[in-house]
Amino acid sequence: MVVGLFFYLLLSRSGPLGSLGLLYTPYAMVLAEAVLAFPLIAAFVLSGARGRVEEVRLLVRSLGGKEGQVLPTLFWESRRILAAALAAGFGGAISEVGAATLVGGDIRHHTRVLTTAIVVETRKGELESALALGFILLGVALLVTALLVILERE
């Protein structure tokens, strides 16, 4: 909610970026969700890759590689960590409702997403619809997680 409130104030007409007209658009929603996911992804990546930098640097140099090859090699060697980081960021973003509602406005056929639609259906008392949407959201989350696991193994 705090991130959503921050972006609402930033993007509202009286805010410093209000002239851009981004409030209640998918762009504002993506921006807010990215800011929410970034700390999760960064924490995973930093904690996992921090101890490997020197190890990978020595490996690249011992194989006759150049300094410019260290970063791509580090990414490849840390692909499991990166997959876990992306899964955590994705999970955090799709489970969040507050920021999406504040900056997107939950406008039908424009900025309504699964999480906000679940809230709308629940408030209307349409629990069957809310549950169906919840299962769809769960299916999407499981599918993305499965894809990340498959990519991480290769």
C-alpha atoms as an extended CHARMM CRD file, in Angstrom:
* protein
*
       154  EXT
         1         1  MET       CA              0.0000000000        0.0000000000        0.0000000000  PROA      1               0.0000000000
         2         2  VAL       CA              2.7900000000        2.4320000000        0.8190000000  PROA      2               0.0000000000
         3         3  VAL       CA              4.3760000000        1.9920000000       -2.6140000000  PROA      3               0.0000000000
         4         4  GLY       CA              0.9680000000        2.4590000000       -4.2250000000  PROA      4               0.0000000000
         5         5  LEU       CA              0.3440000000        5.6010000000       -2.1890000000  PROA      5               0.0000000000
         6         6  PHE       CA              3.7760000000        6.9550000000       -3.1170000000  PROA      6               0.0000000000
         7         7  PHE       CA              3.1450000000        6.4140000000       -6.8400000000  PROA      7               0.0000000000
         8         8  TYR       CA             -0.3910000000        7.7780000000       -6.5470000000  PROA      8               0.0000000000
         9         9  LEU       CA              0.9550000000       11.0150000000       -5.0450000000  PROA      9               0.0000000000
        10        10  LEU       CA              3.7480000000       11.1200000000       -7.6160000000  PROA      10              0.0000000000
        11        11  LEU       CA              1.4520000000       10.5380000000      -10.5980000000  PROA      11              0.0000000000
        12        12  SER       CA             -1.7020000000       12.3860000000       -9.5080000000  PROA      12              0.0000000000
        13        13  ARG       CA             -2.5660000000       15.6360000000      -11.3010000000  PROA      13              0.0000000000
        14        14  SER       CA             -1.1260000000       17.7230000000       -8.4840000000  PROA      14              0.0000000000
        15        15  GLY       CA              1.9620000000       15.4970000000       -8.2180000000  PROA      15              0.0000000000
        16        16  PRO       CA              5.3470000000       16.1900000000       -9.7850000000  PROA      16              0.0000000000
        17        17  LEU       CA              4.7420000000       13.6980000000      -12.6200000000  PROA      17              0.0000000000
        18        18  GLY       CA              1.0230000000       14.3650000000      -13.0060000000  PROA      18              0.0000000000
        19        19  SER       CA              1.4740000000       16.0490000000      -16.3570000000  PROA      19              0.0000000000
        20        20  LEU       CA              2.5120000000       12.7010000000      -17.8580000000  PROA      20              0.0000000000
        21        21  GLY       CA             -1.0260000000       11.3750000000      -17.4160000000  PROA      21              0.0000000000
        22        22  LEU       CA              0.1160000000        7.9640000000      -16.2080000000  PROA      22              0.0000000000
        23        23  LEU       CA             -2.2450000000        7.5690000000      -13.2560000000  PROA      23              0.0000000000
        24        24  TYR       CA             -4.8930000000        4.8790000000      -13.8600000000  PROA      24              0.0000000000
        25        25  THR       CA             -2.9130000000        3.3300000000      -16.6900000000  PROA      25              0.0000000000
        26        26  PRO       CA             -1.2420000000       -0.0530000000      -17.0650000000  PROA      26              0.0000000000
        27        27  TYR       CA              2.1200000000        1.7690000000      -17.1870000000  PROA      27              0.0000000000
        28        28  ALA       CA              1.6260000000        3.0760000000      -13.6600000000  PROA      28              0.0000000000
        29        29  MET       CA              0.6960000000       -0.4000000000      -12.4950000000  PROA      29              0.0000000000
        30        30  VAL       CA              3.7920000000       -1.9730000000      -14.0560000000  PROA      30              0.0000000000
        31        31  LEU       CA              5.9920000000        0.7230000000      -12.5400000000  PROA      31              0.0000000000
        32        32  ALA       CA              4.5460000000        0.2520000000       -9.0390000000  PROA      32              0.0000000000
        33        33  GLU       CA              4.7180000000       -3.5510000000       -9.2350000000  PROA      33              0.0000000000
        34        34  ALA       CA              8.3100000000       -3.4150000000      -10.5110000000  PROA      34              0.0000000000
        35        35  VAL       CA              9.2900000000       -1.2250000000       -7.5700000000  PROA      35              0.0000000000
        36        36  LEU       CA              7.6180000000       -3.7520000000       -5.2550000000  PROA      36              0.0000000000
        37        37  ALA       CA              9.3800000000       -6.7290000000       -6.8360000000  PROA      37              0.0000000000
        38        38  PHE       CA             12.8240000000       -5.1430000000       -7.1190000000  PROA      38              0.0000000000
        39        39  PRO       CA             13.8840000000       -5.4580000000       -3.4500000000  PROA      39              0.0000000000
        40        40  LEU       CA             12.9790000000       -9.1500000000       -3.4020000000  PROA      40              0.0000000000
        41        41  ILE       CA             14.8800000000       -9.8580000000       -6.5890000000  PROA      41              0.0000000000
        42        42  ALA       CA             17.8770000000       -7.7550000000       -5.5550000000  PROA      42              0.0000000000
        43        43  ALA       CA             18.1040000000       -9.4030000000       -2.1280000000  PROA      43              0.0000000000
        44        44  PHE       CA             18.1110000000      -12.9020000000       -3.6240000000  PROA      44              0.0000000000
        45        45  VAL       CA             20.6430000000      -12.0150000000       -6.3060000000  PROA      45              0.0000000000
        46        46  LEU       CA             22.9840000000      -10.1400000000       -3.9810000000  PROA      46              0.0000000000
        47        47  SER       CA             22.9460000000      -12.7780000000       -1.2670000000  PROA      47              0.0000000000
        48        48  GLY       CA             23.4760000000      -15.5830000000       -3.7530000000  PROA      48              0.0000000000
        49        49  ALA       CA             26.0110000000      -14.0300000000       -6.0890000000  PROA      49              0.0000000000
        50        50  ARG       CA             28.0450000000      -11.9820000000       -3.6140000000  PROA      50              0.0000000000
        51        51  GLY       CA             30.3010000000      -14.8510000000       -2.5840000000  PROA      51              0.0000000000
        52        52  ARG       CA             30.7370000000      -16.1640000000       -6.1140000000  PROA      52              0.0000000000
        53        53  VAL       CA             32.2440000000      -13.1050000000       -7.8090000000  PROA      53              0.0000000000
        54        54  GLU       CA             35.8760000000      -13.8090000000       -6.9230000000  PROA      54              0.0000000000
        55        55  GLU       CA             35.4330000000      -17.5250000000       -7.5270000000  PROA      55              0.0000000000
        56        56  VAL       CA             34.0750000000      -16.8850000000      -11.0320000000  PROA      56              0.0000000000
        57        57  ARG       CA             36.7120000000      -14.2240000000      -11.7380000000  PROA      57              0.0000000000
        58        58  LEU       CA             39.4740000000      -16.7290000000      -10.8870000000  PROA      58              0.0000000000
        59        59  LEU       CA             37.7820000000      -19.4080000000      -13.0080000000  PROA      59              0.0000000000
        60        60  VAL       CA             37.5050000000      -17.1270000000      -16.0380000000  PROA      60              0.0000000000
        61        61  ARG       CA             41.1270000000      -15.9690000000      -15.7320000000  PROA      61              0.0000000000
        62        62  SER       CA             42.4150000000      -19.5210000000      -15.2280000000  PROA      62              0.0000000000
        63        63  LEU       CA             40.6980000000      -20.5340000000      -18.4590000000  PROA      63              0.0000000000
        64        64  GLY       CA             42.3080000000      -17.6420000000      -20.3360000000  PROA      64              0.0000000000
        65        65  GLY       CA             39.2400000000      -15.4220000000      -20.3360000000  PROA      65              0.0000000000
        66        66  LYS       CA             39.1220000000      -11.6550000000      -20.1000000000  PROA      66              0.0000000000
        67        67  GLU       CA             37.5560000000       -9.4340000000      -17.4380000000  PROA      67              0.0000000000
        68        68  GLY       CA             34.6000000000       -8.7310000000      -19.7400000000  PROA      68              0.0000000000
        69        69  GLN       CA             33.6370000000      -12.3990000000      -19.5630000000  PROA      69              0.0000000000
        70        70  VAL       CA             33.2960000000      -12.4520000000      -15.7720000000  PROA      70              0.0000000000
        71        71  LEU       CA             29.8140000000      -10.9360000000      -15.5870000000  PROA      71              0.0000000000
        72        72  PRO       CA             28.1930000000      -13.1860000000      -18.2360000000  PROA      72              0.0000000000
        73        73  THR       CA             29.8330000000      -16.2140000000      -16.6190000000  PROA      73              0.0000000000
        74        74  LEU       CA             28.6260000000      -15.1030000000      -13.1920000000  PROA      74              0.0000000000
        75        75  PHE       CA             25.0700000000      -14.8360000000      -14.5270000000  PROA      75              0.0000000000
        76        76  TRP       CA             25.3000000000      -18.3080000000      -16.0500000000  PROA      76              0.0000000000
        77        77  GLU       CA             26.7720000000      -19.8440000000      -12.9090000000  PROA      77              0.0000000000
        78        78  SER       CA             24.1400000000      -18.1030000000      -10.7760000000  PROA      78              0.0000000000
        79        79  ARG       CA             21.1420000000      -19.0970000000      -12.9220000000  PROA      79              0.0000000000
        80        80  ARG       CA             19.5390000000      -21.0580000000      -10.0720000000  PROA      80              0.0000000000
        81        81  ILE       CA             19.7670000000      -18.0260000000       -7.8200000000  PROA      81              0.0000000000
        82        82  LEU       CA             18.3800000000      -15.8280000000      -10.5920000000  PROA      82              0.0000000000
        83        83  ALA       CA             15.4560000000      -18.2150000000      -11.1270000000  PROA      83              0.0000000000
        84        84  ALA       CA             14.6740000000      -18.1640000000       -7.4010000000  PROA      84              0.0000000000
        85        85  ALA       CA             14.9390000000      -14.3660000000       -7.3890000000  PROA      85              0.0000000000
        86        86  LEU       CA             12.5620000000      -14.0230000000      -10.3360000000  PROA      86              0.0000000000
        87        87  ALA       CA             10.1130000000      -16.4430000000       -8.7160000000  PROA      87              0.0000000000
        88        88  ALA       CA             10.1710000000      -14.4280000000       -5.4890000000  PROA      88              0.0000000000
        89        89  GLY       CA              9.6910000000      -11.1430000000       -7.3410000000  PROA      89              0.0000000000
        90        90  PHE       CA              6.8920000000      -12.5620000000       -9.4610000000  PROA      90              0.0000000000
        91        91  GLY       CA              5.1700000000      -14.0090000000       -6.3910000000  PROA      91              0.0000000000
        92        92  GLY       CA              5.4040000000      -10.7060000000       -4.5870000000  PROA      92              0.0000000000
        93        93  ALA       CA              4.0300000000       -8.7790000000       -7.5390000000  PROA      93              0.0000000000
        94        94  ILE       CA              1.0690000000      -11.0360000000       -8.3130000000  PROA      94              0.0000000000
        95        95  SER       CA             -0.0110000000      -11.3080000000       -4.7130000000  PROA      95              0.0000000000
        96        96  GLU       CA             -0.1640000000       -7.5440000000       -4.1860000000  PROA      96              0.0000000000
        97        97  VAL       CA             -3.4730000000       -5.7120000000       -4.5590000000  PROA      97              0.0000000000
        98        98  GLY       CA             -3.0540000000       -2.3050000000       -2.9380000000  PROA      98              0.0000000000
        99        99  ALA       CA             -0.6320000000       -0.6300000000       -5.3200000000  PROA      99              0.0000000000
       100       100  ALA       CA             -2.4080000000       -2.0300000000       -8.3690000000  PROA      100             0.0000000000
       101       101  THR       CA             -5.7150000000       -0.6240000000       -7.1260000000  PROA      101             0.0000000000
       102       102  LEU       CA             -4.3290000000        2.7810000000       -6.1350000000  PROA      102             0.0000000000
       103       103  VAL       CA             -2.4140000000        3.5730000000       -9.3090000000  PROA      103             0.0000000000
       104       104  GLY       CA             -4.5090000000        1.5170000000      -11.7390000000  PROA      104             0.0000000000
       105       105  GLY       CA             -7.9360000000        2.4280000000      -10.4400000000  PROA      105             0.0000000000
       106       106  ASP       CA             -9.3180000000       -1.0670000000      -11.1510000000  PROA      106             0.0000000000
       107       107  ILE       CA            -10.9820000000        0.0930000000      -14.3770000000  PROA      107             0.0000000000
       108       108  ARG       CA            -12.8040000000       -2.7460000000      -16.1070000000  PROA      108             0.0000000000
       109       109  HSD       CA            -11.2330000000       -3.7890000000      -19.4340000000  PROA      109             0.0000000000
       110       110  HSD       CA             -8.3680000000       -1.3570000000      -18.8590000000  PROA      110             0.0000000000
       111       111  THR       CA             -6.5270000000       -1.7460000000      -15.5530000000  PROA      111             0.0000000000
       112       112  ARG       CA             -8.3730000000       -4.5520000000      -13.7880000000  PROA      112             0.0000000000
       113       113  VAL       CA             -6.0410000000       -7.4640000000      -13.0580000000  PROA      113             0.0000000000
       114       114  LEU       CA             -6.7370000000      -10.8450000000      -11.4850000000  PROA      114             0.0000000000
       115       115  THR       CA             -6.0010000000       -9.7380000000       -7.9280000000  PROA      115             0.0000000000
       116       116  THR       CA             -8.2110000000       -6.6720000000       -8.1040000000  PROA      116             0.0000000000
       117       117  ALA       CA            -10.9480000000       -8.6440000000       -9.9000000000  PROA      117             0.0000000000
       118       118  ILE       CA            -10.9310000000      -11.1570000000       -7.0420000000  PROA      118             0.0000000000
       119       119  VAL       CA            -11.4850000000       -8.3040000000       -4.5800000000  PROA      119             0.0000000000
       120       120  VAL       CA            -14.3260000000       -6.8780000000       -6.7040000000  PROA      120             0.0000000000
       121       121  GLU       CA            -16.0820000000      -10.2370000000       -7.0370000000  PROA      121             0.0000000000
       122       122  THR       CA            -15.7320000000      -10.9380000000       -3.3160000000  PROA      122             0.0000000000
       123       123  ARG       CA            -17.1720000000       -7.5420000000       -2.4020000000  PROA      123             0.0000000000
       124       124  LYS       CA            -20.1340000000       -8.1900000000       -4.7210000000  PROA      124             0.0000000000
       125       125  GLY       CA            -20.7490000000      -11.5060000000       -2.9740000000  PROA      125             0.0000000000
       126       126  GLU       CA            -19.9010000000      -13.4790000000       -6.1280000000  PROA      126             0.0000000000
       127       127  LEU       CA            -17.7630000000      -16.0000000000       -4.2790000000  PROA      127             0.0000000000
       128       128  GLU       CA            -17.8750000000      -18.5750000000       -7.0780000000  PROA      128             0.0000000000
       129       129  SER       CA            -16.4310000000      -16.0650000000       -9.5230000000  PROA      129             0.0000000000
       130       130  ALA       CA            -13.8530000000      -14.9580000000       -6.9700000000  PROA      130             0.0000000000
       131       131  LEU       CA            -12.8030000000      -18.5640000000       -6.3830000000  PROA      131             0.0000000000
       132       132  ALA       CA            -12.6030000000      -19.2450000000      -10.1150000000  PROA      132             0.0000000000
       133       133  LEU       CA            -10.3830000000      -16.2000000000      -10.5900000000  PROA      133             0.0000000000
       134       134  GLY       CA             -8.3180000000      -17.3000000000       -7.6070000000  PROA      134             0.0000000000
       135       135  PHE       CA             -7.7470000000      -20.6990000000       -9.1910000000  PROA      135             0.0000000000
       136       136  ILE       CA             -6.7380000000      -19.0320000000      -12.4470000000  PROA      136             0.0000000000
       137       137  LEU       CA             -4.2630000000      -16.8500000000      -10.5470000000  PROA      137             0.0000000000
       138       138  LEU       CA             -2.9240000000      -19.9020000000       -8.7440000000  PROA      138             0.0000000000
       139       139  GLY       CA             -2.5910000000      -21.7310000000      -12.0730000000  PROA      139             0.0000000000
       140       140  VAL       CA             -0.6560000000      -18.8450000000      -13.6070000000  PROA      140             0.0000000000
       141       141  ALA       CA              1.6410000000      -18.7400000000      -10.5840000000  PROA      141             0.0000000000
       142       142  LEU       CA              2.2520000000      -22.4940000000      -10.7610000000  PROA      142             0.0000000000
       143       143  LEU       CA              2.8800000000      -22.3360000000      -14.5100000000  PROA      143             0.0000000000
       144       144  VAL       CA              5.4100000000      -19.5220000000      -14.2040000000  PROA      144             0.0000000000
       145       145  THR       CA              7.1150000000      -21.2890000000      -11.3000000000  PROA      145             0.0000000000
       146       146  ALA       CA              7.2990000000      -24.5260000000      -13.2920000000  PROA      146             0.0000000000
       147       147  LEU       CA              8.8070000000      -22.6840000000      -16.2510000000  PROA      147             0.0000000000
       148       148  LEU       CA             11.4070000000      -21.0720000000      -13.9990000000  PROA      148             0.0000000000
       149       149  VAL       CA             12.2830000000      -24.4690000000      -12.5170000000  PROA      149             0.0000000000
       150       150  ILE       CA             12.6670000000      -25.9720000000      -16.0020000000  PROA      150             0.0000000000
       151       151  LEU       CA             14.8360000000      -23.0690000000      -17.1940000000  PROA      151             0.0000000000
       152       152  GLU       CA             16.8930000000      -23.2140000000      -14.0090000000  PROA      152             0.0000000000
       153       153  ARG       CA             17.7710000000      -26.8880000000      -14.5990000000  PROA      153             0.0000000000
       154       154  GLU       CA             19.1660000000      -26.3280000000      -18.0740000000  PROA      154             0.0000000000
